Amino acid sequence: MRKLLVAFLLSATLPASALACSLPAGHIVDAALYYELGSSKLTMSGQQTVDLVAEQVVGCPVMAIAAGHVDASELETSPRLGQARAEDVRDRLVAAGLQAQDVLLRDQAFKRPAEPTRSGISSPRNRRVQLVVVVL
């Protein structure tokens, strides 16, 4: 009886999402999601990674940051591509069950390349969204 009462009180004070979460508070998921050249289309591995991250954190109270990046060859032709990539990740997470207000967007453009290159040189590692999710 006591266990039942404790469970009832916890369910009344915690958000429903926290009850379904199997990850501990403070758990961090950090993933790089890669994109096709000049587009906001995820690579196949990027699609699989975002699906895996979503599967892990759906049902948990979270705060996420999706930071969109471009490589040097995309910078001049697509100045808002980093933002479009971050929005794509947010939309995928929301479709999987996260709340849009829990995903902050950042357009990093070419400010923090994973692989520094000379101007105009393409690098697939720079065409990414860096996704960091923290379980609250």
Short mmCIF file of C-alpha atoms in Angstrom, two decimals:
data_model
loop_
_atom_site.label_atom_id
_atom_site.label_comp_id
_atom_site.label_asym_id
_atom_site.label_seq_id
_atom_site.Cartn_x
_atom_site.Cartn_y
_atom_site.Cartn_z
CA MET A 1 0.00 0.00 0.00
CA ARG A 2 2.80 2.39 0.89
CA LYS A 3 4.54 1.81 -2.46
CA LEU A 4 1.29 2.55 -4.23
CA LEU A 5 0.87 5.81 -2.31
CA VAL A 6 4.46 6.89 -3.07
CA ALA A 7 3.97 6.10 -6.75
CA PHE A 8 0.74 8.13 -6.79
CA LEU A 9 2.39 11.15 -5.11
CA LEU A 10 5.34 11.03 -7.49
CA SER A 11 3.06 10.84 -10.49
CA ALA A 12 1.17 13.87 -9.23
CA THR A 13 4.30 16.00 -8.84
CA LEU A 14 6.47 14.93 -11.77
CA PRO A 15 5.71 15.69 -15.39
CA ALA A 16 4.32 12.65 -17.18
CA SER A 17 7.35 12.61 -19.48
CA ALA A 18 9.67 12.10 -16.51
CA LEU A 19 7.85 8.91 -15.52
CA ALA A 20 8.48 7.33 -18.94
CA CYS A 21 12.17 8.26 -18.98
CA SER A 22 14.73 5.53 -18.41
CA LEU A 23 17.74 7.89 -18.55
CA PRO A 24 19.12 9.59 -15.44
CA ALA A 25 18.97 13.35 -15.02
CA GLY A 26 22.17 14.89 -16.34
CA HIS A 27 22.60 12.28 -19.08
CA ILE A 28 24.05 13.91 -22.21
CA VAL A 29 23.74 12.79 -25.80
CA ASP A 30 26.16 14.51 -28.20
CA ALA A 31 25.91 13.63 -31.89
CA ALA A 32 27.14 15.00 -35.20
CA LEU A 33 24.54 14.68 -37.97
CA TYR A 34 25.98 15.01 -41.46
CA TYR A 35 24.38 16.58 -44.54
CA GLU A 36 24.63 16.39 -48.31
CA LEU A 37 26.64 19.13 -50.05
CA GLY A 38 24.67 22.35 -50.47
CA SER A 39 21.43 21.04 -48.97
CA SER A 40 19.48 20.45 -45.80
CA LYS A 41 19.14 16.74 -46.64
CA LEU A 42 20.68 14.43 -44.06
CA THR A 43 23.00 11.68 -45.20
CA MET A 44 21.77 8.12 -44.54
CA SER A 45 24.04 7.86 -41.48
CA GLY A 46 22.73 11.24 -40.28
CA GLN A 47 19.15 9.99 -40.56
CA GLN A 48 20.00 6.86 -38.60
CA THR A 49 21.78 8.87 -35.91
CA VAL A 50 18.95 11.37 -35.35
CA ASP A 51 16.46 8.48 -35.19
CA LEU A 52 18.63 6.73 -32.58
CA VAL A 53 18.97 9.90 -30.49
CA ALA A 54 15.21 10.51 -30.65
CA GLU A 55 14.52 6.92 -29.62
CA GLN A 56 16.77 7.34 -26.57
CA VAL A 57 15.34 10.61 -25.28
CA VAL A 58 11.65 10.60 -26.22
CA GLY A 59 9.69 10.44 -22.99
CA CYS A 60 12.39 12.28 -21.03
CA PRO A 61 12.34 15.90 -19.93
CA VAL A 62 15.13 17.36 -22.06
CA MET A 63 16.78 20.50 -23.34
CA ALA A 64 18.49 20.22 -26.71
CA ILE A 65 20.67 22.47 -28.82
CA ALA A 66 20.88 21.91 -32.57
CA ALA A 67 23.76 23.93 -34.04
CA GLY A 68 23.83 24.00 -37.84
CA HIS A 69 27.19 24.24 -39.64
CA VAL A 70 28.31 24.63 -43.24
CA ASP A 71 31.58 24.02 -44.99
CA ALA A 72 33.65 26.72 -46.65
CA SER A 73 32.35 25.91 -50.14
CA GLU A 74 28.71 26.47 -49.06
CA LEU A 75 29.20 29.70 -47.15
CA GLU A 76 28.77 32.19 -50.00
CA THR A 77 26.06 30.36 -51.94
CA SER A 78 23.88 29.38 -48.96
CA PRO A 79 24.27 31.87 -46.11
CA ARG A 80 21.28 30.46 -44.12
CA LEU A 81 21.99 26.76 -44.71
CA GLY A 82 23.23 26.18 -41.16
CA GLN A 83 19.90 27.48 -39.83
CA ALA A 84 17.93 25.30 -42.27
CA ARG A 85 19.88 22.25 -41.13
CA ALA A 86 19.22 23.01 -37.45
CA GLU A 87 15.51 23.46 -38.21
CA ASP A 88 15.49 20.11 -40.03
CA VAL A 89 16.84 18.34 -36.94
CA ARG A 90 14.34 20.11 -34.68
CA ASP A 91 11.49 19.08 -36.99
CA ARG A 92 12.65 15.46 -36.95
CA LEU A 93 12.86 15.45 -33.14
CA VAL A 94 9.40 17.00 -32.85
CA ALA A 95 7.99 14.41 -35.26
CA ALA A 96 9.48 11.73 -32.99
CA GLY A 97 7.75 13.19 -29.91
CA LEU A 98 9.91 15.95 -28.41
CA GLN A 99 8.48 19.42 -27.80
CA ALA A 100 9.61 22.16 -30.19
CA GLN A 101 10.26 24.58 -27.31
CA ASP A 102 12.78 22.10 -25.87
CA VAL A 103 15.05 22.36 -28.93
CA LEU A 104 17.13 25.54 -29.23
CA LEU A 105 18.49 26.39 -32.69
CA ARG A 106 21.85 27.94 -33.54
CA ASP A 107 23.23 28.89 -36.94
CA GLN A 108 27.00 28.50 -36.59
CA ALA A 109 27.67 28.89 -40.33
CA PHE A 110 31.44 28.35 -40.70
CA LYS A 111 32.39 29.68 -37.23
CA ARG A 112 33.35 26.31 -35.71
CA PRO A 113 34.46 23.91 -38.41
CA ALA A 114 35.10 20.30 -37.39
CA GLU A 115 37.86 20.25 -39.98
CA PRO A 116 39.43 23.64 -40.74
CA THR A 117 39.94 24.17 -44.48
CA ARG A 118 40.95 26.97 -46.80
CA SER A 119 38.24 29.15 -48.28
CA GLY A 120 36.20 27.35 -50.91
CA ILE A 121 37.49 23.87 -49.98
CA SER A 122 34.75 21.36 -49.21
CA SER A 123 34.78 19.05 -46.19
CA PRO A 124 31.93 16.64 -45.44
CA ARG A 125 32.69 16.79 -41.70
CA ASN A 126 31.81 20.50 -41.66
CA ARG A 127 28.36 19.97 -43.22
CA ARG A 128 26.61 19.04 -40.03
CA VAL A 129 24.32 19.75 -37.14
CA GLN A 130 25.93 19.25 -33.77
CA LEU A 131 23.12 18.02 -31.54
CA VAL A 132 23.48 18.07 -27.77
CA VAL A 133 20.62 16.76 -25.64
CA VAL A 134 20.62 16.95 -21.84
CA VAL A 135 18.12 15.00 -19.74
CA LEU A 136 16.73 17.28 -17.02
#
